[in-house]
Coordinates of C-alpha atoms and ligand atoms in Angstrom, one line a residue:
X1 CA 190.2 154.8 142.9
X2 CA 193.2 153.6 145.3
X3 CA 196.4 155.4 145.4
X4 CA 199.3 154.9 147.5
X5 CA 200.4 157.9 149.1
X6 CA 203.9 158.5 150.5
X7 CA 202.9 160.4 153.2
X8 CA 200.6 157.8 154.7
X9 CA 202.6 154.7 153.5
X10 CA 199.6 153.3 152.7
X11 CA 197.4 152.6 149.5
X12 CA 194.3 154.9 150.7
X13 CA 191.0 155.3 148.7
X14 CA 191.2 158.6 146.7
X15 CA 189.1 161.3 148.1
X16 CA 190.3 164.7 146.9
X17 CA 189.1 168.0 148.3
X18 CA 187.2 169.2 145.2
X19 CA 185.2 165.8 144.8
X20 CA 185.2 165.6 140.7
X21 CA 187.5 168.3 140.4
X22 CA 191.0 167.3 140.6
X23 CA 194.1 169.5 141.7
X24 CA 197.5 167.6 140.3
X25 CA 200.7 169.3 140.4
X26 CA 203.7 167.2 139.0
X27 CA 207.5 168.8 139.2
X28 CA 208.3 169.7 135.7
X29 CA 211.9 169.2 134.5
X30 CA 214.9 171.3 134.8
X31 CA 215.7 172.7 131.4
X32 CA 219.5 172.7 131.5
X33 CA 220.0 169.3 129.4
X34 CA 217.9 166.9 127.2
X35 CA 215.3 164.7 129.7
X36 CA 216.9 161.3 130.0
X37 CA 214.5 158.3 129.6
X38 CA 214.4 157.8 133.3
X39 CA 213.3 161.8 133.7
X40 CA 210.9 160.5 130.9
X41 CA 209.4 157.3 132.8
X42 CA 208.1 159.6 135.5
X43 CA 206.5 162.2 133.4
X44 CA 205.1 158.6 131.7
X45 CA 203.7 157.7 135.4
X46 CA 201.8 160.9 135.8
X47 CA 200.5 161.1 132.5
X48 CA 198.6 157.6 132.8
X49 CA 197.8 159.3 136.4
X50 CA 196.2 162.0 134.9
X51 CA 194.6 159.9 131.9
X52 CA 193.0 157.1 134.7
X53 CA 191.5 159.8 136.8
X54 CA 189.9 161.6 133.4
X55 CA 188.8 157.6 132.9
X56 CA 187.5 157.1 135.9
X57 CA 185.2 160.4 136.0
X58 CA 187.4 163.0 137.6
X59 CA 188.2 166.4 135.8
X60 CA 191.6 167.4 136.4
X61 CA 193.6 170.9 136.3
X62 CA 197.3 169.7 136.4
X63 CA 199.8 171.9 136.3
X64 CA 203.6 171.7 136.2
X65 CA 206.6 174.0 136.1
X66 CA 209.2 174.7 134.3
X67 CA 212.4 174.7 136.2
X68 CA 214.6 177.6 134.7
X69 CA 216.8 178.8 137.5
X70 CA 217.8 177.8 141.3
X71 CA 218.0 174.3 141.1
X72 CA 221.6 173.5 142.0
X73 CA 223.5 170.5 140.7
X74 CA 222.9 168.9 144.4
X75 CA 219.2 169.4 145.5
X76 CA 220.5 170.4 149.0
X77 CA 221.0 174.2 148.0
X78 CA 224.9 174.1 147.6
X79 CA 227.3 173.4 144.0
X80 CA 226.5 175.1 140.7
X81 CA 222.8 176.2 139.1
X82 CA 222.7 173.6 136.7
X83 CA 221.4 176.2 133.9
X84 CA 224.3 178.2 133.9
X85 CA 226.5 175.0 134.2
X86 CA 224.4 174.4 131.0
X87 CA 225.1 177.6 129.6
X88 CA 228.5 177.1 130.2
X89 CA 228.9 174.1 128.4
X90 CA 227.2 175.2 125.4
X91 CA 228.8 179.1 125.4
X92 CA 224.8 180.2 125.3
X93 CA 222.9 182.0 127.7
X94 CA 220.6 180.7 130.2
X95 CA 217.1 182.1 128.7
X96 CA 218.4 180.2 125.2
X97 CA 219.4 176.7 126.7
X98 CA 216.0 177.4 128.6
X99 CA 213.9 177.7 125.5
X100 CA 215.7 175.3 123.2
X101 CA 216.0 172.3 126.3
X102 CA 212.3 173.0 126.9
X103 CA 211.2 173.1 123.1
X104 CA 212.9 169.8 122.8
X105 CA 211.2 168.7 126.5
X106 CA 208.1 169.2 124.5
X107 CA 208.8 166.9 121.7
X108 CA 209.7 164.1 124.3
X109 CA 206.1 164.5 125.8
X110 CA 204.8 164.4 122.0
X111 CA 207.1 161.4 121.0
X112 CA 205.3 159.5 123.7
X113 CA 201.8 160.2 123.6
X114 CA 201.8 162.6 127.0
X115 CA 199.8 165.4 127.1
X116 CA 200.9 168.5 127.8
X117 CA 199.8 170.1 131.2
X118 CA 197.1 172.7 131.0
X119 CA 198.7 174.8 132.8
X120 CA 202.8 175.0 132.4
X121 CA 204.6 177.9 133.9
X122 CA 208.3 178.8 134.1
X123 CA 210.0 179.4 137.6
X124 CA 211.2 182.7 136.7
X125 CA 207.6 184.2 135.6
X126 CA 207.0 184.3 139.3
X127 CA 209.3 185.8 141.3
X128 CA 206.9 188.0 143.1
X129 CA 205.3 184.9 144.4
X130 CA 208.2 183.6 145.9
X131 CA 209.0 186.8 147.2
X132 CA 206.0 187.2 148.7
X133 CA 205.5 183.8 150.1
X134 CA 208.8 184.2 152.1
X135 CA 208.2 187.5 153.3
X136 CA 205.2 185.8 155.0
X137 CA 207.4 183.0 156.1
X138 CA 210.0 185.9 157.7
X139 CA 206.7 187.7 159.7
X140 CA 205.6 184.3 161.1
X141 CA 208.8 183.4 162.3
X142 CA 209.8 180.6 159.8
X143 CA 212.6 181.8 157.6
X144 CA 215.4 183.7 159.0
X145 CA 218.3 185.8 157.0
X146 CA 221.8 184.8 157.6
X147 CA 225.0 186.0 155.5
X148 CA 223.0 187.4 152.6
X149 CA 220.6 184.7 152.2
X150 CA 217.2 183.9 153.6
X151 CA 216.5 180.3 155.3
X152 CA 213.8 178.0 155.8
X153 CA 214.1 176.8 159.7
X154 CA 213.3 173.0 160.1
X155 CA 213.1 173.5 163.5
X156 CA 210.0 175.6 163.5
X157 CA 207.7 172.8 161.6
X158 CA 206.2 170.4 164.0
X159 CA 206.4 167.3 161.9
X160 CA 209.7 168.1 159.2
X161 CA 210.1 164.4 158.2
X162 CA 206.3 163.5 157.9
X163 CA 207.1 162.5 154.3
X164 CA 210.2 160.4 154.6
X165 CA 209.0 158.3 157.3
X166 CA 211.0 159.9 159.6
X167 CA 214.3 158.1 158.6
X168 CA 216.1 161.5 159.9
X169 CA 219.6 159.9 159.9
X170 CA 219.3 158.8 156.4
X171 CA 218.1 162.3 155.7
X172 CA 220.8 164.4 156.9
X173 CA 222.9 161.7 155.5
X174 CA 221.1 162.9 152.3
X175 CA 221.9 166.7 153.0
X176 CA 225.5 166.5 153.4
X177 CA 226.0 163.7 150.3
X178 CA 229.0 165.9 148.7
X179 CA 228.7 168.7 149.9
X180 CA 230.0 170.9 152.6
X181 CA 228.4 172.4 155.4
X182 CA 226.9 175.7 155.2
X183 CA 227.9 178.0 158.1
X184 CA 225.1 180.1 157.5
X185 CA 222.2 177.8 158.3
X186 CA 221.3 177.8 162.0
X187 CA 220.5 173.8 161.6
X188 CA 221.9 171.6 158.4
X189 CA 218.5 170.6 157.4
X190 CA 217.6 174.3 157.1
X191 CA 217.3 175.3 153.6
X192 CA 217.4 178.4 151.7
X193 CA 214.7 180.2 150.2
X194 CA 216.3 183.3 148.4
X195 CA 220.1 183.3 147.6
X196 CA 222.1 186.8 147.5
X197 CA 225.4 185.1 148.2
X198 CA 226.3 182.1 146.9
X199 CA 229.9 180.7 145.7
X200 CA 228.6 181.4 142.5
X201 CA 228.7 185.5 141.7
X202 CA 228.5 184.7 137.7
X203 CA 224.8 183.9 138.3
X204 CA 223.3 185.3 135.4
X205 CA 219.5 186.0 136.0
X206 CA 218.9 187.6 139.7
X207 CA 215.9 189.8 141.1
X208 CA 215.8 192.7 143.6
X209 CA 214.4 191.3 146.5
X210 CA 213.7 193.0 150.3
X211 CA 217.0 191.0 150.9
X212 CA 219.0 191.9 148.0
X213 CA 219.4 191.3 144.6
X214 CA 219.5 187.4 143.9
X215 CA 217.6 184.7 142.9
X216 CA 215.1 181.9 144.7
X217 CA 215.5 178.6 146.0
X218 CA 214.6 175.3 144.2
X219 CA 211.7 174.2 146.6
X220 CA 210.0 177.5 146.9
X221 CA 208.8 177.7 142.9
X222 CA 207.1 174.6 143.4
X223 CA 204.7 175.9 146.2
X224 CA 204.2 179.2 144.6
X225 CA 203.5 178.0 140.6
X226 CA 201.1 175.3 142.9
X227 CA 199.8 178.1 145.2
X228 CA 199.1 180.2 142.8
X229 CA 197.5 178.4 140.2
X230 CA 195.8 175.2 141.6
X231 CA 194.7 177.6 144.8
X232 CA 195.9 176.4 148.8
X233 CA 194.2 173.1 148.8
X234 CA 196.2 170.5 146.3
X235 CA 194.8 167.0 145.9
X236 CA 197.8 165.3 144.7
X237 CA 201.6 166.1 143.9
X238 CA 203.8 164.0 141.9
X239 CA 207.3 163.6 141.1
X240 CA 210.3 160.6 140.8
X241 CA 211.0 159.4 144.5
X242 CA 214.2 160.9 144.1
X243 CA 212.1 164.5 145.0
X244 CA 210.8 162.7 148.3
X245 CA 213.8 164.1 149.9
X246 CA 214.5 167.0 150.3
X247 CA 212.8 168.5 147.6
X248 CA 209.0 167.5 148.7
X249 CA 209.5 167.6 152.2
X250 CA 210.4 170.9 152.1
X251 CA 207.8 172.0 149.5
X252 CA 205.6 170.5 152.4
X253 CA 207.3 172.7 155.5
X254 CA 207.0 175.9 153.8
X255 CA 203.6 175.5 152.2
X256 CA 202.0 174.3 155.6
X257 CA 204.1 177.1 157.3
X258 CA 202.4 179.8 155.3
X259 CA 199.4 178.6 154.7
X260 CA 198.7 177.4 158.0
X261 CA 196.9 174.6 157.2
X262 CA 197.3 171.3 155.6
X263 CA 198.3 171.7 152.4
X264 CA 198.4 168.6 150.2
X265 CA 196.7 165.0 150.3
X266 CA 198.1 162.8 148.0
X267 CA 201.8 162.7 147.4
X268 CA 202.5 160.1 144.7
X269 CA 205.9 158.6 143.6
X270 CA 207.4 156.9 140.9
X271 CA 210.5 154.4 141.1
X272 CA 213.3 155.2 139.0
X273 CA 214.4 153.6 135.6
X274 CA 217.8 152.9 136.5
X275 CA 220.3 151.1 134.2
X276 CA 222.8 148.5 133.8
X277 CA 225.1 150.6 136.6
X278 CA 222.4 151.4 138.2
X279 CA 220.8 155.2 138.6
X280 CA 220.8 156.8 135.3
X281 CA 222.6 159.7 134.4
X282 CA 223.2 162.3 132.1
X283 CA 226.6 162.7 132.4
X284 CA 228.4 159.0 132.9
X285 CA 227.8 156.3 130.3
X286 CA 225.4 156.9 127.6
X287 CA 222.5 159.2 128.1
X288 CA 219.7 157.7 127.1
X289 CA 217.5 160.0 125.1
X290 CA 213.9 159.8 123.3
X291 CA 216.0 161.0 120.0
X292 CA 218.9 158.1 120.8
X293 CA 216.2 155.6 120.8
X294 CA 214.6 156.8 117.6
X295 CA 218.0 157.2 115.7
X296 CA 218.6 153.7 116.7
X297 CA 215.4 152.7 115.0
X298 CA 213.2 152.3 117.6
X299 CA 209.4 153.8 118.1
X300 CA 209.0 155.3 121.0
X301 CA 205.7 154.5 122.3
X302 CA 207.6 150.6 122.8
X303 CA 209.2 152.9 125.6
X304 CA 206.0 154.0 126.7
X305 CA 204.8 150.0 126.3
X306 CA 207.7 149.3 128.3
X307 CA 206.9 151.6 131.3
X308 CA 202.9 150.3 131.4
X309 CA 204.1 146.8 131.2
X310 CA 205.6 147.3 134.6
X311 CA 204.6 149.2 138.2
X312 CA 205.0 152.8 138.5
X313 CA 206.1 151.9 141.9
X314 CA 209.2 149.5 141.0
X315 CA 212.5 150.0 140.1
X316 CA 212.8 149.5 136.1
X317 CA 215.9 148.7 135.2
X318 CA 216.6 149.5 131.0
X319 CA 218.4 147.4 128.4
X320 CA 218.1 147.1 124.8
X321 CA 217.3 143.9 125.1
X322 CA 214.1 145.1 127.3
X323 CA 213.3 147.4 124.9
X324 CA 213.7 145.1 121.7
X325 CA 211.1 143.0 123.7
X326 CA 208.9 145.0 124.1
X327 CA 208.9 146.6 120.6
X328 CA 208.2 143.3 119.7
X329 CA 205.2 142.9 121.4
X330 CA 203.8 146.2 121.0
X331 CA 204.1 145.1 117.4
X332 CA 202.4 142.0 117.5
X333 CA 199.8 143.7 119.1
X334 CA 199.4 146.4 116.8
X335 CA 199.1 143.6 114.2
X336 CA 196.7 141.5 115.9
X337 CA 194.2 144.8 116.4
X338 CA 194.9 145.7 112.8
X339 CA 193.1 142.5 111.4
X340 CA 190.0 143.2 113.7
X341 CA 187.5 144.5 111.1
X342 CA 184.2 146.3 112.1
X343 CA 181.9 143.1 112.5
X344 CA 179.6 141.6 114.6
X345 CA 177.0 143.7 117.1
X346 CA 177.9 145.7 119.5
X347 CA 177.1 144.1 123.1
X348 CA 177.1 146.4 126.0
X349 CA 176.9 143.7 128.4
X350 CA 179.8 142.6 127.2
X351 CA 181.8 146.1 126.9
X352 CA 180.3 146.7 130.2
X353 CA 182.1 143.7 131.4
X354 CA 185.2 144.7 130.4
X355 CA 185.5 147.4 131.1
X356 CA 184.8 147.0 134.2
X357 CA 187.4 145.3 134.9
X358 CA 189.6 147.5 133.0
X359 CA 188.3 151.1 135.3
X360 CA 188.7 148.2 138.0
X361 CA 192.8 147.7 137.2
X362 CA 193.6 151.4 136.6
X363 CA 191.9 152.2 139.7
X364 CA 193.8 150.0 141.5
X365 CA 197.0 152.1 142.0
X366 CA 197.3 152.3 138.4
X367 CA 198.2 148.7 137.5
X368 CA 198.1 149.2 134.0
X369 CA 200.5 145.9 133.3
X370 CA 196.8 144.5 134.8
X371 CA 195.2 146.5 132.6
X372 CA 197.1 145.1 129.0
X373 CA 196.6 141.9 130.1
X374 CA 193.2 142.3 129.8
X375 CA 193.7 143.8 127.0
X376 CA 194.9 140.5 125.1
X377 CA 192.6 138.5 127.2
X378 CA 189.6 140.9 124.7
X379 CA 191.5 139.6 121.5
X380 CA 191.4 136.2 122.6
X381 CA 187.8 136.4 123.8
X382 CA 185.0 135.4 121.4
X383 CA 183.5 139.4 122.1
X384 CA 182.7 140.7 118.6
X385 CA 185.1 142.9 116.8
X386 CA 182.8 146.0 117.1
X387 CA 182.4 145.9 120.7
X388 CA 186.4 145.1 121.0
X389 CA 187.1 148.4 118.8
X390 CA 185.1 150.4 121.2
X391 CA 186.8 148.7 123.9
X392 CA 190.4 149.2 122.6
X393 CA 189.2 152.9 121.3
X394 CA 188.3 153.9 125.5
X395 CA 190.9 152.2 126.8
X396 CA 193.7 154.1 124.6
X397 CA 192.6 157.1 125.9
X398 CA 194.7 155.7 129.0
X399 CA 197.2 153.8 127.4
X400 CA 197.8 156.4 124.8
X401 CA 199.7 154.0 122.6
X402 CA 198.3 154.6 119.2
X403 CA 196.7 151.1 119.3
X404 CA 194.0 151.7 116.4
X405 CA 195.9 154.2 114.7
X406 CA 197.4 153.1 111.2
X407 CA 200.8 154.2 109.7
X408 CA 198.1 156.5 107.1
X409 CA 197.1 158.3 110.3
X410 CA 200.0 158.8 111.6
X411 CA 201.6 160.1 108.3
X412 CA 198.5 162.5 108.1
X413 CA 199.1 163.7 111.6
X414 CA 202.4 164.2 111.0
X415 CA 201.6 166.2 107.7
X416 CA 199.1 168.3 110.1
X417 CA 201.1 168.9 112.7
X418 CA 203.8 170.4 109.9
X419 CA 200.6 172.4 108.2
X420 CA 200.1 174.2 111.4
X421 CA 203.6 174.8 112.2
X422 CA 203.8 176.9 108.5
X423 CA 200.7 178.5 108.9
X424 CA 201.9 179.9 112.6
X425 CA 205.3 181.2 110.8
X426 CA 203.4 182.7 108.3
X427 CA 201.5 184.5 111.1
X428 CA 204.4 185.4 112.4
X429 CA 205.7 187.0 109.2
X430 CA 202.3 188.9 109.2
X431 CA 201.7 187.1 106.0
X432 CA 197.9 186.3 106.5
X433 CA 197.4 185.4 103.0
X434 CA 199.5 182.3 103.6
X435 CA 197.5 181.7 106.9
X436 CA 194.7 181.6 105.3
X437 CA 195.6 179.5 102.8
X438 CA 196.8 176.5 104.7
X439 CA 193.9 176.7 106.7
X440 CA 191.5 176.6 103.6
X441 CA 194.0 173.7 101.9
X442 CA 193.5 172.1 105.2
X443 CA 189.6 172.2 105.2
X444 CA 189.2 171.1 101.6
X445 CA 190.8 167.8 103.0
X446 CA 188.6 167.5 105.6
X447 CA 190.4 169.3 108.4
X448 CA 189.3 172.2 110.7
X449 CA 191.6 173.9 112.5
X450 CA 190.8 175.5 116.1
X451 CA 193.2 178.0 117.6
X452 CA 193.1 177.9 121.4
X453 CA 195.1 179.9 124.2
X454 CA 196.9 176.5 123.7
X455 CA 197.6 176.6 120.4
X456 CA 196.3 175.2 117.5
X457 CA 194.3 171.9 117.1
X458 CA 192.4 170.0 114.3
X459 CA 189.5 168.1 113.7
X460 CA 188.1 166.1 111.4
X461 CA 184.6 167.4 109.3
X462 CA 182.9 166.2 106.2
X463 CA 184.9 167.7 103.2
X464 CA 183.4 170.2 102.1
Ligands
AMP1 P1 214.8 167.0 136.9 O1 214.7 167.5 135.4 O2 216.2 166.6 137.3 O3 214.2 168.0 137.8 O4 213.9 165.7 137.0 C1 212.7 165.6 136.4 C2 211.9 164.4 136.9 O5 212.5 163.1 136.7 C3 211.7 164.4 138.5 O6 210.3 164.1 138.8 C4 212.6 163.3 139.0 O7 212.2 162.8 140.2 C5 212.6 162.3 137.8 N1 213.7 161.4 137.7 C6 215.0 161.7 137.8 N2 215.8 160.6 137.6 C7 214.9 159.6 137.3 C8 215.0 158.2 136.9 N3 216.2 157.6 136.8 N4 213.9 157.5 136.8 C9 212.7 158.0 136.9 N5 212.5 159.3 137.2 C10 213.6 160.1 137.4
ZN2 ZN1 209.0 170.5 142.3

């Protein structure tokens, strides 16, 4: 497999530390808002990331966080926490816009075929962490505490801009874009790791801390959720190129500081989806949501069609006129699939052959546009239909765009999904009789349902 990594600016062969075991953490969002489809194309990136290494023989523990307090509304430490600016605007309080903005995060992944990270946990379950990661970084002589708040010194890092190519001027550039200097820091591109003072005394969630009560800086959950859970060795981290700078690069200077080694291999980027003004936003012009493209009629997987069709590592720019396009072709190709019936041999030279080619595509720096292309190159191919299902079956395990499913499945998912959903109230009404019952309705159709740490999940069995 070939991936191009950030850090070396290079498309490098893919040797991670723990050979068939994978370590992936991807940035997870910030839960103050709905997840624009731009936020979405990037979750879209690494979940066809996650999907080609499972392809290609790798197992993978990927885990991701949920961003619920410190990340100010500019990622240089300085203007509002966007979740309280969210509470604000919605007269809630920060724990509810958390949990409804993260219920409905989940639905996004769902609406698009993603799957959900094995392991997903929120920025305030691990305070101690952080806390305990900047002590560390205090004894060793990398952080410093200056008028209430603790800082990360640049200065102290031998290699600061490894990740942005060392365009320093553009970067401090990027650190003072609207904002004003910070008196505190002993060096502008020092930023903070625990806040006790901040302009903004309204703060509602804060910790005691060695250095007061407050609350952490953005870039320090990311190491510790990764830390923690994923262990000091990562083999790749993943985000939108906007998190290059500074987000990443810090993530990298405090990690390496207080691990004291090198930290993480592969740092992999995806372009924006910008739109007709250019970067998207979800406060000027419309904001484009999975729900705004589904109350305008369209299915969202043509989204997800849309984002395979192109790089991961170009700019996309969106239009409904894109989007209309590419609904039509995802349709057409539904179509086309639909009329294959189960005939013919199956050839394993032949599925060999193809798929081949297709591990060869995905593997090379995930060009999945490659990848469909070979996909209609099967139809048209005089392959029989039973080797092409199989084909088309494998290969959707990457694509993840439904491609043999019919409208009947999907209504029966659907009607499954709701099943469980009851049955989990009912649980947690205590009314076990109820439980019980769906799960027994649910068998007598053919349906056996598995509760995991996860939640529940279904498979199919010979009616009883
Ligand atoms: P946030 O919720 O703001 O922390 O962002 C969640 C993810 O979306 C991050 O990985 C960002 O890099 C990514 N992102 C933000 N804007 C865009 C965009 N226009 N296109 C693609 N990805 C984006
Ligand atoms: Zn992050």
């Amino acid at each position: 497999m070939k991936i191009y990594n950030t850090l070396t600016r290079k498309v490098e062969e893919f040797i991670p530390y723990h050979k068939d075991s994978v370590k992936m953490y991807t940035c997870g969002p910030t839960v103050y808002h709905f997840a624009h489809i731009g936020n979405l194309r990037s979750y879209v990136f690494e979940d066809v990331l996650e999907k080609t290494l499972n392809y290609l023989g790798y197992q993978v523990t990927r885990c991701m966080n949920i961003t619920d307090v410190g990340h100010l509304t500019s990622d240089s430490d300085s203007g509002e926490d966007k979740m309280l600016k969210g509470a604000k605007r919605e007269n809630k309080t920060v724990m509810e816009i958390a949990e409804f903005y993260t219920e409905q995060f989940k639905k996004d992944i769902e609406s698009l075929n993603m799957k959900w990270p094995e392991i997903v946990e929120k920025a305030t379950s691990h305070i101690d962490t952080y806390i305990e990661i900047v002590e560390k970084l205090m004894e060793k002589g990398f952080a410093y505490e200056s008028g209430g708040n603790v800082y990360f010194d640049t200065t102290k890092v031998e290699d600061y801009y490894q990740l942005t190519n060392h365009k320093v001027d553009e970067m401090v550039v990027g650190v003072r874009e609207g904002v004003e200097e910070d008196s505190f820091k002993r060096n502008q591109a020092d930023f903070a790791l625990w806040f006790t003072k901040s302009k903004f005394e309204d703060q509602e969630l804060k910790w005691d801390s060695p250095w007061g009560v407050g609350y952490p800086g953005w870039h320090i959950e990311c190491s510790g959720i990764s830390i923690q859970f994923l262990g000091e060795y990562l083999d790749i981290h993943c985000g939108g190129i906007d998190n290059i700078f500074p987000h990443h690069t810090n993530e990298i200077a405090q990690s390496e500081a207080y691990l004291g080694h090198k930290w993480c291999k592969y740092w992999v980027h995806g372009e924006h989806l910008n739109d007709s003004t250019g970067k998207m936003s979800k406060s000027k012009g419309e904001f484009l949501t999975i729900d705004l493209l589904k109350k305008k009629g369209y299915n969202p997987l043509s989204y997800r069609f849309m984002c395979l069709n192109a790089s991961y590592r170009k700019v996309l720019t969106f239009s409904y006129e894109a989007l209309s396009n590419a609904e039509n072709a995802y349709t057409k190709l539904k179509n086309k699939i639909s009329t294959l019936s189960e005939d013919g041999d199956f050839n394993q030279q032949d599925y060999d052959f193809y798929d081949r080619k297709f591990k060869e595509y995905i593997g090379d720096d995930l060009n999945t546009a490659n990848a469909i292309t070979l996909l209609y190159d099967l139809l048209k191919s005089d392959v029989s239909n039973t080797t092409k299902i199989k084909l088309i079956d494998m290969w959707d395990r990457v694509f993840s765009l439904d491609l043999l499913k019919t409208k009947d499945d999907k209504e029966l998912e659907e009607e499954v999904k709701q099943k469980i959903k009851e049955r989990e109230e009912a649980k947690q009404l205590k009314n076990y009789e109820l439980a019980d019952r769906i799960r027994e309705e649910l068998l007598g159709k053919g349906i056996k349902l598995i509760d995991t740490r996860e939640g529940t999940i279904y498979e199919f069995v010979n009616k009883m």
